[in-house]
CSV table of C-alpha atoms and ligand atoms in Angstrom, one decimal:
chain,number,residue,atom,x,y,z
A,1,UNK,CA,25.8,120.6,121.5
A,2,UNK,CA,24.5,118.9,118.4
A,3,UNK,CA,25.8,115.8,119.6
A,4,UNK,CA,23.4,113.5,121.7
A,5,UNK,CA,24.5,113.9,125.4
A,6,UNK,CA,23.5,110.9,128.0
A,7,UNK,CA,24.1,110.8,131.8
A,8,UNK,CA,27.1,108.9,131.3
A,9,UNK,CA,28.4,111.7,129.6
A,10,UNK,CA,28.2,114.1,132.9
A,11,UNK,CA,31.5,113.0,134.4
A,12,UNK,CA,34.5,112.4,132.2
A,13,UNK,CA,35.2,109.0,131.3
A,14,UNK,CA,39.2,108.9,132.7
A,15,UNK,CA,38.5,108.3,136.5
A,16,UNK,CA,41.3,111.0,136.9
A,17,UNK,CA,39.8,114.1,138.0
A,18,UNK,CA,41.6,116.8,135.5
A,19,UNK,CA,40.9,120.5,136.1
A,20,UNK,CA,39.7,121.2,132.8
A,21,UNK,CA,39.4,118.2,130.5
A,22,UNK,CA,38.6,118.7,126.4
A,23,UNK,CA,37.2,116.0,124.3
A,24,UNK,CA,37.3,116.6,121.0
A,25,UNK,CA,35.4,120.4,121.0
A,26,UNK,CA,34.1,122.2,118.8
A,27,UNK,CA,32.8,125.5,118.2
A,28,UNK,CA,31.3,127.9,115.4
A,29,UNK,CA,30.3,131.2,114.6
A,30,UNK,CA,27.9,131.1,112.0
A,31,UNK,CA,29.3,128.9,109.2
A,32,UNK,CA,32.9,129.3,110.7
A,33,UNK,CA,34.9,126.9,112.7
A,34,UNK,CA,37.2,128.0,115.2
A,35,UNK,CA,37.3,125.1,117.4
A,36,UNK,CA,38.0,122.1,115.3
A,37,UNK,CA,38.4,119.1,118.0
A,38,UNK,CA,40.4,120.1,120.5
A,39,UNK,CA,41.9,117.7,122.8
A,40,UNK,CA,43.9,118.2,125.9
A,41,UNK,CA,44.1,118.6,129.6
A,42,UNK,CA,44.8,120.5,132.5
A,43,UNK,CA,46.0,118.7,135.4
A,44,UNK,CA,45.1,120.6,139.0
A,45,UNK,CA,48.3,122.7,140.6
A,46,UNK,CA,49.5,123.2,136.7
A,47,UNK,CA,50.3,125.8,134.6
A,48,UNK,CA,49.4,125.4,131.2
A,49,UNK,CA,50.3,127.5,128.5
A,50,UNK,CA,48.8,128.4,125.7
A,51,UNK,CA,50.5,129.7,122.4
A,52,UNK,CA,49.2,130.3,118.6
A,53,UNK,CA,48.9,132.8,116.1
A,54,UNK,CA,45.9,135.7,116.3
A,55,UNK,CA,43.0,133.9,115.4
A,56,UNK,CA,43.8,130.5,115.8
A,57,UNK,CA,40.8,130.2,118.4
A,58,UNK,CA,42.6,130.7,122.5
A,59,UNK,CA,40.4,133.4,123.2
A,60,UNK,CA,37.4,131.3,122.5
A,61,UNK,CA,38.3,128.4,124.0
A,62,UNK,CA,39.1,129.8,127.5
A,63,UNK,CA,35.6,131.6,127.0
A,64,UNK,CA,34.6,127.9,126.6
A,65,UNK,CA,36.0,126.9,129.6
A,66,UNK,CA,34.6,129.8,131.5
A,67,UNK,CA,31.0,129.3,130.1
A,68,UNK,CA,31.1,132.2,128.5
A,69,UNK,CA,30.3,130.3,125.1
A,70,UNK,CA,28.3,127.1,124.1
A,71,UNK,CA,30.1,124.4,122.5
A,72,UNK,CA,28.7,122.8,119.0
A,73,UNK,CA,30.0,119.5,119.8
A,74,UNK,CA,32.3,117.8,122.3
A,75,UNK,CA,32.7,117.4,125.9
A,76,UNK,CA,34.0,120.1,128.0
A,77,UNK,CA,34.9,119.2,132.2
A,78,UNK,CA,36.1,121.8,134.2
A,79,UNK,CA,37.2,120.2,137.4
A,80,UNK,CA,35.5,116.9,136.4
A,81,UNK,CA,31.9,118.5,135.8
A,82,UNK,CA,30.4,118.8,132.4
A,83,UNK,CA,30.2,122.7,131.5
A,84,UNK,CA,27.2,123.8,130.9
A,85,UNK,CA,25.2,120.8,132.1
A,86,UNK,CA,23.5,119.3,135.6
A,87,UNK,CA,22.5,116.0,136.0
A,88,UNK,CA,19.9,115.1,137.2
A,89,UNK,CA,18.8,111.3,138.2
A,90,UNK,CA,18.8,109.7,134.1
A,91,UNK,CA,18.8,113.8,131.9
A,92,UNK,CA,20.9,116.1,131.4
A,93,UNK,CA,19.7,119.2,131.8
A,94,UNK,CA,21.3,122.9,130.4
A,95,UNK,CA,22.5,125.0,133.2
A,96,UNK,CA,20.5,128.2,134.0
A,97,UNK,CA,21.8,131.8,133.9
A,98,UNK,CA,21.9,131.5,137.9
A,99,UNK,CA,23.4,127.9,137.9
A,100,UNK,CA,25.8,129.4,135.3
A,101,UNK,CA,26.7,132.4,137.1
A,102,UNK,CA,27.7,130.4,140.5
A,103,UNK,CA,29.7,127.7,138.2
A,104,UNK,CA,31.9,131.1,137.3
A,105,UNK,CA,32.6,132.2,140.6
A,106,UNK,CA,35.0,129.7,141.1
A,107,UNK,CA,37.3,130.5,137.7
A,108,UNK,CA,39.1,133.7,137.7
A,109,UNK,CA,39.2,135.4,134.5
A,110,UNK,CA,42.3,138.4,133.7
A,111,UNK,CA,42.1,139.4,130.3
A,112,UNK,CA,44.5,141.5,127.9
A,113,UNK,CA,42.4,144.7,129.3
A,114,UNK,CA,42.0,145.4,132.6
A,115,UNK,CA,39.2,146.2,132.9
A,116,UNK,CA,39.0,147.2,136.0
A,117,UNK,CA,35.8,149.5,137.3
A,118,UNK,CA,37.1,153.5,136.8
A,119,UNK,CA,35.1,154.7,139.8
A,120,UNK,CA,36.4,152.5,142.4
A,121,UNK,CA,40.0,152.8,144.4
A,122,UNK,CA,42.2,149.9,143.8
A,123,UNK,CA,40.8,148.4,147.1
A,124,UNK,CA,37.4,148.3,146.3
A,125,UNK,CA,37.6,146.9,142.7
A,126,UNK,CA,39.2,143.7,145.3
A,127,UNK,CA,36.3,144.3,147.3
A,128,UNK,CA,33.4,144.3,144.8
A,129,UNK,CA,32.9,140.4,143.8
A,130,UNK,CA,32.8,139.4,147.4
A,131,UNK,CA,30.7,142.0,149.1
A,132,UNK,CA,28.1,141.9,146.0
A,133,UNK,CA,28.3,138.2,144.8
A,134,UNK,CA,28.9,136.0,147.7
A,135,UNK,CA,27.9,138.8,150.4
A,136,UNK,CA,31.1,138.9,152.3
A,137,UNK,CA,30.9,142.0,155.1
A,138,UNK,CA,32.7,145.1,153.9
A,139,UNK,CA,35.1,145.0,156.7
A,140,UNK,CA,36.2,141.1,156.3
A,141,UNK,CA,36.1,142.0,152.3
A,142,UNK,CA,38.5,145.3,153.1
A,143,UNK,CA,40.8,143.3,154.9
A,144,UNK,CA,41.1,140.5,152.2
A,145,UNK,CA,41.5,142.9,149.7
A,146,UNK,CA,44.2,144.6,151.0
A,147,UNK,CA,46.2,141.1,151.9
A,148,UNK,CA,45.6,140.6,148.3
A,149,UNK,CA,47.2,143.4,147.0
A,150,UNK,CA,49.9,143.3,149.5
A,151,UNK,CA,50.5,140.2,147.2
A,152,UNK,CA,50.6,141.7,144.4
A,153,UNK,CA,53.0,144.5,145.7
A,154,UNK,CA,50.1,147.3,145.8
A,155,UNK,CA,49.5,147.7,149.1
A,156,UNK,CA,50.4,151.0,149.1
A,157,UNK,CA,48.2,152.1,146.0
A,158,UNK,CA,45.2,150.8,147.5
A,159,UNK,CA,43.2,154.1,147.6
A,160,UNK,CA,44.5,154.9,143.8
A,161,UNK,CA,41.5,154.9,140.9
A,162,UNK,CA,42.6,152.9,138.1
A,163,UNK,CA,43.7,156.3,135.9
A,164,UNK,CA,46.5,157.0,138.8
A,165,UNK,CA,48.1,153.5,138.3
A,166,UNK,CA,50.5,152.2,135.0
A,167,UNK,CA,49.3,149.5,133.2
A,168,UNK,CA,51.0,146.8,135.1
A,169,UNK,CA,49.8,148.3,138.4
A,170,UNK,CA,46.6,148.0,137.2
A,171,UNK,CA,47.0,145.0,135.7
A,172,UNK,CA,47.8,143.3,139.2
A,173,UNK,CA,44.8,145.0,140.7
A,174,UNK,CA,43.2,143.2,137.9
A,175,UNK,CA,44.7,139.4,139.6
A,176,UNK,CA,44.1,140.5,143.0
A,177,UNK,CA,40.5,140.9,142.1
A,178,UNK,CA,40.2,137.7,140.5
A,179,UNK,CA,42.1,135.9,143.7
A,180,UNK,CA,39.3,138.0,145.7
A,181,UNK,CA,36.7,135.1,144.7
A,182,UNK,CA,38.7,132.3,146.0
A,183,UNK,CA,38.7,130.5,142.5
A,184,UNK,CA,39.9,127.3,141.9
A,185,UNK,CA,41.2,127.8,138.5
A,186,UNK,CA,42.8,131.2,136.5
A,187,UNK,CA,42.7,131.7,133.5
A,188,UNK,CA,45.0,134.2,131.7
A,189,UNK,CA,44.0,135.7,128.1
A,190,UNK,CA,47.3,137.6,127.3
A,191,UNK,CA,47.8,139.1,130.4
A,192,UNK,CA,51.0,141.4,129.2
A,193,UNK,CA,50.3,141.9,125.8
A,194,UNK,CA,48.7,145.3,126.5
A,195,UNK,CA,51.5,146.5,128.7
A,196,UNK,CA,55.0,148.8,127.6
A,197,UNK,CA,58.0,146.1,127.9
A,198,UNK,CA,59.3,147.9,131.2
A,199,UNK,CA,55.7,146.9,132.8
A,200,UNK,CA,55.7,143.2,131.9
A,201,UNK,CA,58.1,142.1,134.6
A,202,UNK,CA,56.0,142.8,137.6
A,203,UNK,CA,53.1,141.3,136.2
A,204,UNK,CA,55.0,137.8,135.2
A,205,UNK,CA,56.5,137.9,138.6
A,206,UNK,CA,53.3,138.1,140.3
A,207,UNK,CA,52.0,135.2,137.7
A,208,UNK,CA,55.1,132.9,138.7
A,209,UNK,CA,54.6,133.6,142.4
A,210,UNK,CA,51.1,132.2,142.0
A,211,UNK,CA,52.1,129.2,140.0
A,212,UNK,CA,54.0,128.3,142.8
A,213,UNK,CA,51.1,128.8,145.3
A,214,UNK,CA,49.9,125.7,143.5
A,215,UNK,CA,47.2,127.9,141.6
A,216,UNK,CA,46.1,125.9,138.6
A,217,UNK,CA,46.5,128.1,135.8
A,218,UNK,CA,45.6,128.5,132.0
A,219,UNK,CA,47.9,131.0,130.3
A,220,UNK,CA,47.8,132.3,126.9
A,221,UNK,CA,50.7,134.2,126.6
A,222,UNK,CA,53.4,135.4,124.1
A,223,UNK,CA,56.1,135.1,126.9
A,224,UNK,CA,57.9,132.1,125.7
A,225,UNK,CA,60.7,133.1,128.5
A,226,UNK,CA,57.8,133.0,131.2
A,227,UNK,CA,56.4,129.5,129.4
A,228,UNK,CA,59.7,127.6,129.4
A,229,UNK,CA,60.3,128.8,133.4
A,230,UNK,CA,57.0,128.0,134.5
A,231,UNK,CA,54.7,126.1,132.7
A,232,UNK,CA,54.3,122.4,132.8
A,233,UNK,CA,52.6,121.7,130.1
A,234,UNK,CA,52.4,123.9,126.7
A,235,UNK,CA,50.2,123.7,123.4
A,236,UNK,CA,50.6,125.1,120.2
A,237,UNK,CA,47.4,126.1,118.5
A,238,UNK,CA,46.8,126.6,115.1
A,239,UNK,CA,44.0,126.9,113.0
A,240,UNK,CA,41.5,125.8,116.0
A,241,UNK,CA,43.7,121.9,116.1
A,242,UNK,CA,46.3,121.2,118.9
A,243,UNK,CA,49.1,121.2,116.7
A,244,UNK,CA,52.0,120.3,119.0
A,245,UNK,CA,52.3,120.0,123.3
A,246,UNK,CA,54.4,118.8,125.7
A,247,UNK,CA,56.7,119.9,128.4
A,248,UNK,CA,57.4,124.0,127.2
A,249,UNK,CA,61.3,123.3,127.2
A,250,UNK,CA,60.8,120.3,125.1
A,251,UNK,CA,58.4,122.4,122.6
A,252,UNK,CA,60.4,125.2,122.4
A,253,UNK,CA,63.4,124.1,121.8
A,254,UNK,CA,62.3,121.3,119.7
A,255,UNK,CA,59.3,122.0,117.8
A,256,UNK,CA,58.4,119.2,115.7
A,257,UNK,CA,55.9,120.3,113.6
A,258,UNK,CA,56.6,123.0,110.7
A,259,UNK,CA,53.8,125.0,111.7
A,260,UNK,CA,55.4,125.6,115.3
A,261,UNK,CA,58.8,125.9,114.2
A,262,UNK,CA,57.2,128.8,112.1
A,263,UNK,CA,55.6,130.3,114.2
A,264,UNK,CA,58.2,130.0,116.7
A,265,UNK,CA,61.2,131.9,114.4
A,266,UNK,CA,58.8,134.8,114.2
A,267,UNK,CA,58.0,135.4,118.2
A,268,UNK,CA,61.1,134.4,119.4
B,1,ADP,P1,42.9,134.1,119.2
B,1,ADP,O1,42.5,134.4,120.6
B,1,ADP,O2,43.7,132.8,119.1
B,1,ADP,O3,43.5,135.2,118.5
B,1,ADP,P2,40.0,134.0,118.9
B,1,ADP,O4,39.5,132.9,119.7
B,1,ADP,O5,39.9,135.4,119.4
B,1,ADP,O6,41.5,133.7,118.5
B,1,ADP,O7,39.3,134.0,117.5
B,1,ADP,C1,39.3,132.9,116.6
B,1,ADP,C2,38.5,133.2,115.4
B,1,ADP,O8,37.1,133.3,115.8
B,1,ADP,C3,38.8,134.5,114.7
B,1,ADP,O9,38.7,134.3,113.3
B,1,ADP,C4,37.7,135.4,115.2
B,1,ADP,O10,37.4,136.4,114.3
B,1,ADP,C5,36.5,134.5,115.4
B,1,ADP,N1,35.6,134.9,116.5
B,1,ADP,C6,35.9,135.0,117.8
B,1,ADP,N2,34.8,135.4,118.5
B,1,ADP,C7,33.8,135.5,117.6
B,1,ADP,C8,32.4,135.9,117.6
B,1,ADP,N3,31.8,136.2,118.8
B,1,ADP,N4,31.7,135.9,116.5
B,1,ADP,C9,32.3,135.6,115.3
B,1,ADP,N5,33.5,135.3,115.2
B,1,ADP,C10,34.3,135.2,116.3
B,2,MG,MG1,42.9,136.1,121.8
């Protein structure tokens, strides 16, 4: 951060403990912007969605919020501690790798790929995180894992590799292994984009039954259906600014801005 950072700055200034709080960030690559002061913030149990033209800098910020980038200037709280930094007594000191690492156990990540690991059933790409990371026994893992993907409604593909499920099968693996961490907050980097249109329902379905599990979730998604049913809050991103947010029917249906009413007539 370029900007000078003092202890007061280690908890955010509203008393309110958001789940992921931005004050005015910003972040470059080189001599290019992406992040031009964004503002906004994520309240715990909510699903906030994400929308914005390729290239208008979601990506990046969720990387933000999941410490996998630095930002140039700003704050950034994810559930009310500064990312990034510790505090200790009058300093603020940069997190470790290590420090970093067990700050990112508690977000789940599930990205446009799934990424999932090609050499591993269904079941144990559940498993992995929690036996290697936090040392869970195989057989307590096992058993979570397979709860979990009972969840998801792949209980029965569990000893499947990756290339024997669709897309959306392994797309759910994909949640189930990010549940398997126990984290406090998901975020979701198109999460159906990559999927044929028949494969996008299970997913969403699995997404909404979440939401209403009370997860606190950060979508970016080109579902406006799945926005207006079951977000609370929704942004419209252009350019790396907040252009327009609010409540998703209020957005959608009455974009104020020019830019979102755009953008809007051409996805939906
Ligand atoms: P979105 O997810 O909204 O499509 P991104 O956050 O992926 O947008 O990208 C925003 C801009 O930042 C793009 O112009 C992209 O090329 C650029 N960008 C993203 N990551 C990097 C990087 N690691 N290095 C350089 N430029 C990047
Ligand atoms: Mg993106």
């Amino acid at each position: 951060m370029s900007d000078k950072l003092t202890k007061q700055d280690a908890t955010p200034r509203d008393a309110s403990v958001a789940m992921v709080r931005a004050e005015d960030v910003h972040k470059s690559f080189g001599q290019v912007e992406v992040l031009k002061g964004i503002d906004l913030e994520v309240r715990p149990g909510e699903v906030f969605c994400l929308i914005g033209p390729s290239g208008s800098g979601k990506s990046t910020f969720l990387r933000c919020i999941n410490h996998l980038e630095k930002i140039n200037a700003g704050r950034l709280y994810v559930d009310g501690d500064l990312v990034g930094y510790r505090q200790s007594g009058d300093k603020l000191y940069e997190l470790r790798d290590r420090e970093v690492a067990m700050k990112r156990r508690d977000i789940g990540m599930v990205f446009q790929r799934f990424n999932l690991f090609p050499h591993m059933t269904a079941v144990e790409n559940v498993m992995e995180a929690p036996v290697q990371v936090k040392g869970v026994g195989k057989g307590e893992a096992r058993e979570r894992a397979m709860s979990l993907l009972e969840r998801v409604g792949l209980a029965d593909r569990a000893g499947h590799y990756p290339s024997q499920l669709s897309g959306g099968q392994q797309q759910r693996v994909a949640i189930a292994r990010a549940l398997a961490m126990d984290p406090k907050l998901m975020l979701f980097d198109e999460p159906t984009s990559a999927l044929d249109p028949e494969l996008v329902g299970d997913v969403l379905d699995v997404m909404r039954d979440l939401a209403e599990s009370g997860m606190t979730m950060v979508v970016v998604t080109h579902e406006m259906g799945f926005a207006r049913e079951v977000g609370d809050n929704l942004v419209f991103m252009d350019d790396g600014v907040v252009v327009e947010s609010g409540h998703p029917r209020e957005v959608l249906t009455n974009p104020r801005h020019e830019r979102t009413q755009s953008f809007l007539s051409k996805v939906l």
